[in-house]
Structures are given as C-alpha cells and as structure tokens.
GROMACS .gro file of C-alpha atoms in nm:
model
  212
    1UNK     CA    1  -0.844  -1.461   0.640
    2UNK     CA    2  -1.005  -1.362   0.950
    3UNK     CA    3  -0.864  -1.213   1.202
    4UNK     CA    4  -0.988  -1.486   1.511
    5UNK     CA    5  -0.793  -1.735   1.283
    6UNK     CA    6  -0.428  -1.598   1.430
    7UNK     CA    7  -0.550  -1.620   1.775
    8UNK     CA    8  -0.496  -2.022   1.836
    9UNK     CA    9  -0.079  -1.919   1.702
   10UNK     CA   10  -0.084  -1.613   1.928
   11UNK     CA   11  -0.251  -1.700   2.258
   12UNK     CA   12  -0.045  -1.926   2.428
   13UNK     CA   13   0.229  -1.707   2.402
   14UNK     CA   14   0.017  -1.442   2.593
   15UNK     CA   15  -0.087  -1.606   2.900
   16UNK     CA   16  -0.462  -1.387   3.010
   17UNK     CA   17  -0.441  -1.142   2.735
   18UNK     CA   18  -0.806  -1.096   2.614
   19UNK     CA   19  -0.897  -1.209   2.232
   20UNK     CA   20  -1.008  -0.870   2.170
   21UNK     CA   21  -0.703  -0.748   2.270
   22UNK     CA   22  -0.496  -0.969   2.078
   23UNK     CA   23  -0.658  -0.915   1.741
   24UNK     CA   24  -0.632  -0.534   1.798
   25UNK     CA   25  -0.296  -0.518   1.825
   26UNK     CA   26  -0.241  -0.798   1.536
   27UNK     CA   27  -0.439  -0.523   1.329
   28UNK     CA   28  -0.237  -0.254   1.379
   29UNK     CA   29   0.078  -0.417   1.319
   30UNK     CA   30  -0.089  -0.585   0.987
   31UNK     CA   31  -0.149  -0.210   0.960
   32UNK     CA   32   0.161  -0.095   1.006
   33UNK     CA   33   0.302  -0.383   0.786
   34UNK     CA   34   0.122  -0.237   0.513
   35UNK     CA   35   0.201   0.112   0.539
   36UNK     CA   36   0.574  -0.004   0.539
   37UNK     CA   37   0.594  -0.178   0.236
   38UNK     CA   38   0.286  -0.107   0.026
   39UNK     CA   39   0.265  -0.558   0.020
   40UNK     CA   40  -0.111  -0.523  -0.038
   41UNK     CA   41  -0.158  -0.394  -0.375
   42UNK     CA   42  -0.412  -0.438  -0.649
   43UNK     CA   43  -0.370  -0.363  -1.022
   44UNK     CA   44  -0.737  -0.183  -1.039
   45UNK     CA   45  -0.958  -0.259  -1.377
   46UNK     CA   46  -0.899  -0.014  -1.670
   47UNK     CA   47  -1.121   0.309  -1.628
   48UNK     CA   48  -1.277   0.490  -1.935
   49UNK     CA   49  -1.124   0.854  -1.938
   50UNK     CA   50  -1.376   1.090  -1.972
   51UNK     CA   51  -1.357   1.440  -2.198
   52UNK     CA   52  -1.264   1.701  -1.972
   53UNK     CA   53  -1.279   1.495  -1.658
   54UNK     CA   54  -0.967   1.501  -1.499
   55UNK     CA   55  -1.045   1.395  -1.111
   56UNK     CA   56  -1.052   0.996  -1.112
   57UNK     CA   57  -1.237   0.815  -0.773
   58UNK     CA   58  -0.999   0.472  -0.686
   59UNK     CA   59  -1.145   0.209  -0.634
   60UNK     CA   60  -1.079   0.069  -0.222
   61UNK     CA   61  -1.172  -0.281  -0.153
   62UNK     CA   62  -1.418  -0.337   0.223
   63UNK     CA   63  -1.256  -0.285   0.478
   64UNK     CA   64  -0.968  -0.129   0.298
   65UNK     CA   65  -0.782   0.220   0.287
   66UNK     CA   66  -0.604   0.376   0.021
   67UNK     CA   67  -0.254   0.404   0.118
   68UNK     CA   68  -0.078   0.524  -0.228
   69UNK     CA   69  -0.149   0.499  -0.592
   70UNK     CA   70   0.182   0.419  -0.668
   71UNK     CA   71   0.122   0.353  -1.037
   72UNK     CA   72  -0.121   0.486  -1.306
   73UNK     CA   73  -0.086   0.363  -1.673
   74UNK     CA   74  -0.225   0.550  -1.973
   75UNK     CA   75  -0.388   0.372  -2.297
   76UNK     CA   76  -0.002   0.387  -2.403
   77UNK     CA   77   0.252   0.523  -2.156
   78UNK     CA   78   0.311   0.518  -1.742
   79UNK     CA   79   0.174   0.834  -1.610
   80UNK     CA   80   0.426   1.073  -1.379
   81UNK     CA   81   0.352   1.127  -0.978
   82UNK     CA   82   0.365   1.507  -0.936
   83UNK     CA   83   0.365   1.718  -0.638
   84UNK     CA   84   0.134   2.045  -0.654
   85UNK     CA   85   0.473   2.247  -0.641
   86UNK     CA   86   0.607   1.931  -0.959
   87UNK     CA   87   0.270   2.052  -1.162
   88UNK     CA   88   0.304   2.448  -1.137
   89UNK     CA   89   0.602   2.394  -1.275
   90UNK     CA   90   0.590   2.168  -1.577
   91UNK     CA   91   0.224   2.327  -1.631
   92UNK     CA   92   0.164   2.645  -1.492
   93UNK     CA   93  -0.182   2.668  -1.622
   94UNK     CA   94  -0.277   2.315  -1.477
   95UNK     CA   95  -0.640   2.411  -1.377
   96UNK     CA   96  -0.736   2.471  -1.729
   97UNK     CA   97  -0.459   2.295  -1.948
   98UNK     CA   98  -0.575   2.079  -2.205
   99UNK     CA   99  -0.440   1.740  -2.380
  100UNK     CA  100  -0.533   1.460  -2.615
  101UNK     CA  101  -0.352   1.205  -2.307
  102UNK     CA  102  -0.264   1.281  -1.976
  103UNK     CA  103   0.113   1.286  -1.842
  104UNK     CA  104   0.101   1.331  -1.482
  105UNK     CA  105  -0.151   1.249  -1.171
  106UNK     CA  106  -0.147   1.333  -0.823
  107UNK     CA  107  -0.400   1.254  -0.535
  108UNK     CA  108  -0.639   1.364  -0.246
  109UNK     CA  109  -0.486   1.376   0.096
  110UNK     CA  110  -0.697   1.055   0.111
  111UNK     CA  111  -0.626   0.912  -0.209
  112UNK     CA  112  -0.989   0.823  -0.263
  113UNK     CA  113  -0.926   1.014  -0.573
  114UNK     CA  114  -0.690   1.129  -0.818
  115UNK     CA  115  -0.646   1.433  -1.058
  116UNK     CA  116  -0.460   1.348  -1.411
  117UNK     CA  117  -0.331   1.666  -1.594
  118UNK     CA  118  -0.338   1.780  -1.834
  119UNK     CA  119  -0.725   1.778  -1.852
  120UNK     CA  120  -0.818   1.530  -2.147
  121UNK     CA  121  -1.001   1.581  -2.437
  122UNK     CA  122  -1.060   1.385  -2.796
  123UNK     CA  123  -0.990   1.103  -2.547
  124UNK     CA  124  -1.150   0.840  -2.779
  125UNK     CA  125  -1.116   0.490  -2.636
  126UNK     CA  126  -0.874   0.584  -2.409
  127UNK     CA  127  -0.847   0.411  -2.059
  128UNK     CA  128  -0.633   0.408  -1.711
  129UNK     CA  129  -0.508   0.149  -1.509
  130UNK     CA  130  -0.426   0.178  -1.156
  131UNK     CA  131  -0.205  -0.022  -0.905
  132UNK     CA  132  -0.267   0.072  -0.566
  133UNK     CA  133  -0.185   0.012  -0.239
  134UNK     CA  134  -0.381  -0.073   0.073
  135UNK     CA  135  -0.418  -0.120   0.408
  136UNK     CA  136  -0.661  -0.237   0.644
  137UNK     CA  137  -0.964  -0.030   0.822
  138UNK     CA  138  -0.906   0.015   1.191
  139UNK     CA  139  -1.218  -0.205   1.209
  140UNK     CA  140  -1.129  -0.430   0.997
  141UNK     CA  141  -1.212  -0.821   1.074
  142UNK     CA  142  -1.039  -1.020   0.816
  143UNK     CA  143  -0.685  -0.949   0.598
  144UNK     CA  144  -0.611  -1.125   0.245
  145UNK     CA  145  -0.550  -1.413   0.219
  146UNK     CA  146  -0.224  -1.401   0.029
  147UNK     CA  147  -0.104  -1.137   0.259
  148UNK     CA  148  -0.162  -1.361   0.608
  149UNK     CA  149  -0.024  -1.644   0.406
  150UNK     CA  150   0.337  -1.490   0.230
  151UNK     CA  151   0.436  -1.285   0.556
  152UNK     CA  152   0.251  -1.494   0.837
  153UNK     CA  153   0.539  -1.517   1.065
  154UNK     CA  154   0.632  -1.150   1.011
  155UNK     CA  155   0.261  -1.053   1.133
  156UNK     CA  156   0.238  -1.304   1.419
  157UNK     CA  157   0.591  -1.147   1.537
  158UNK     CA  158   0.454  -0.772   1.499
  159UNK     CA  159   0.150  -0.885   1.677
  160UNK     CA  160   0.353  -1.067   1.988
  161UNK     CA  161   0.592  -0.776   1.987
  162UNK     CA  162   0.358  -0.483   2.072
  163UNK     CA  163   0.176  -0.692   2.328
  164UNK     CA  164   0.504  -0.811   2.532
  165UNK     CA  165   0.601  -0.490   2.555
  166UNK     CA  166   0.269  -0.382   2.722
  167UNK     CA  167   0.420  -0.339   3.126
  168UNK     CA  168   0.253  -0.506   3.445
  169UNK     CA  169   0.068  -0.810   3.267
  170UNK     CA  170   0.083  -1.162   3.299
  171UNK     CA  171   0.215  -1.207   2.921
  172UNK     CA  172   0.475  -0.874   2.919
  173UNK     CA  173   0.819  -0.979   2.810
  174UNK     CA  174   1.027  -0.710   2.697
  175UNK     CA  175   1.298  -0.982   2.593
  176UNK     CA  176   1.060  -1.164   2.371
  177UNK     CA  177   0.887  -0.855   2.257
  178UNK     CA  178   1.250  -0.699   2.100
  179UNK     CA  179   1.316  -1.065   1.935
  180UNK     CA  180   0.947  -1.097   1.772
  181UNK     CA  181   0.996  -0.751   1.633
  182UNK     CA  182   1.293  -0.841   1.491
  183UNK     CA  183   1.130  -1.072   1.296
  184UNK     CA  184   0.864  -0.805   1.228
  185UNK     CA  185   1.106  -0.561   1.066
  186UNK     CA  186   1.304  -0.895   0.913
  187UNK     CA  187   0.934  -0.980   0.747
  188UNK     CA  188   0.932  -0.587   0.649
  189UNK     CA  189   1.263  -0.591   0.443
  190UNK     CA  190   1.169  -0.866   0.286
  191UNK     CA  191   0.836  -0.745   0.157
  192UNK     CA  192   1.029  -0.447   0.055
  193UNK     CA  193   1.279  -0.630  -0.154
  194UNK     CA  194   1.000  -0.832  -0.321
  195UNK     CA  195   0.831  -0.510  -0.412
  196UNK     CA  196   1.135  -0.397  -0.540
  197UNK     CA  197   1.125  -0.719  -0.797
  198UNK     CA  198   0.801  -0.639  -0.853
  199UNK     CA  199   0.715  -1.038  -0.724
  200UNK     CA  200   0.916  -1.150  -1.045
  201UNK     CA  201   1.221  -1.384  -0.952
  202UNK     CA  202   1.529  -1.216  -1.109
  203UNK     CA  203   1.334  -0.912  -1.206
  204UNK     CA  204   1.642  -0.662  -1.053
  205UNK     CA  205   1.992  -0.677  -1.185
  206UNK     CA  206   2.324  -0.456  -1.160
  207UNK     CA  207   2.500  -0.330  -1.420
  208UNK     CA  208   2.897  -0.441  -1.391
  209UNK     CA  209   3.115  -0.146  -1.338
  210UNK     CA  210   3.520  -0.211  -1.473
  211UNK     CA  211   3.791  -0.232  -1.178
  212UNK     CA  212   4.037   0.041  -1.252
   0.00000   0.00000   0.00000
C-alpha cells in the first residue's frame, strides 16, 4: 500500500501540514512499529547449504531492511541464536570447526548476512529456512499490504501522534498527540501478543499450577 493512500485519513486532522510531511512522519512511526514488534516478517525460501560455506546472505525485500533473523530452521532441527561471547563458548574453535549440520547462527551488525557454525560439510541435500523480520527503508514509498491493513489504526495514531506534538503549527495538539499514541503503543501490544501466538488463535496456553 502506498504511502499517499493514508494521507486522505490523516490530513484533516492536520490542518496545513504539508503531504510530504505527513507521509514522513507516518514512515517513521510504520518504522518504529516494526522495530517494536518484528509484525513484518517473511518465512524466506529454503537455501541450499553449501560444503564449507558457513556465511549465508538474507534475502531483504525493496525497500526493506533487515531488522532480525529471528528464526533459522535446519533440513531437521531449529537452529540456536548465539552471541560471539555464546559461540566461544560452546565452540571454542568456531572459525575452523567442522559438522555434518549446523547448530547455531548469528548475524552481521546489518543482518544482510548470517554465519551458521559449525562450518558444514557432507551437507548432501541439506537446506535452511529463514523467518525474518523487516522494516521499511527511510525512503520507502509503499508498506505491505497486510501490515497497513491488520494494524491501520495503530499506524494512523503513531503517525497523528508525532505530528501533534510538533510545537507552533496550525495542527499541534499535545492533547490529541498523547491520546493517538496511546493507541500507537495499544496497536504495539497487540502485535506483540499476536507474535507471541505466532498468528495461530489459541496457539499459547498455561499450564495449571495446584492451590496449596
């Protein structure tokens, strides 16, 4: 959805504020959004693993970033996130360690790609799949569709709220600006939660503890 497509929800509510000003600040909460719940994520296609390759480039959609890789599956297990100190500990001679399957993965400051230890070798047919997470470019034009759609009120709020709060124009309204990001950080719990069921209804439960 592009981004000029919010502006006949948001504009009245901003009395002189300049379209190009508007869909700025709609992308950096959309942004922000993002960043805070990880809502736009993509299950990447499998990728062949390669014999004694172990640094893997993601995949990033235009006018996408990489925000995490917050999952990595093996031909036949879930791969572990390690930090650098995580690695030198479970294998101290990561640089050159060898295996028939990788365990764990870690990425680039950037995430544009990803190491998988240990190094692989007699990987046959073996493949990875990714889910990662993304946000928008800051000069990005248009969102997803699914993501303007589920949590549309959430970004028109975080979009009103940083503007209103912008002192000595025609549109500022500190009152308004605290209530729409209330419904920013409402639309941000919610994503949260939905992550947390994976988008499956019923997907989280609690195990009952006994009352003494």
């Amino acid at each position: 959805m592009n981004l000029d497509d919010f502006l006949p929800h948001l504009l009245p509510d901003l009395p002189g504020c300049p379209d190009s000003i508007v869909k700025q600040q709609l992308l950096f909460a959309v942004i922000e959004f993002c960043q805070e719940t990880h809502a736009w994520n993509e299950i990447q296609d499998p990728i062949q693993v390669r014999e004694r390759v172990n640094e893997i480039d993601v995949d990033t959609p235009t006018g996408a970033r990489i925000v995490a890789v917050k999952d990595v599956w093996a031909s036949s297990r879930k791969l572990r996130p390690v930090t650098m100190p995580q690695l030198f500990e479970l294998i101290p001679n990561w640089q050159i360690a060898e295996g028939s399957e990788p365990t764990y993965y870690n990425a680039s400051t950037d995430y544009r790609t990803m190491r998988i230890f240990p190094i692989p070798i007699d990987v046959n047919d073996s493949t990875l799949t990714l889910r990662v997470a993304y946000a928008p470019k800051m000069d990005a034009t248009s969102i997803p569709d699914e993501l303007a759609i589920k949590y549309w009120d959430a970004l028109i709020g975080g979009a009103k709220a940083r503007l209103m709060v912008i002192p000595g124009k025609a549109w500022t309204n500190s009152q308004m600006s605290a209530y729409n990001r209330g419904i920013f950080n409402d639309g941000i719990l919610k994503a949260k939660i939905s992550a947390l069921h994976d988008r499956v209804e019923g997907s989280l439960s609690v195990r009952p503890h006994p009352f003494a």
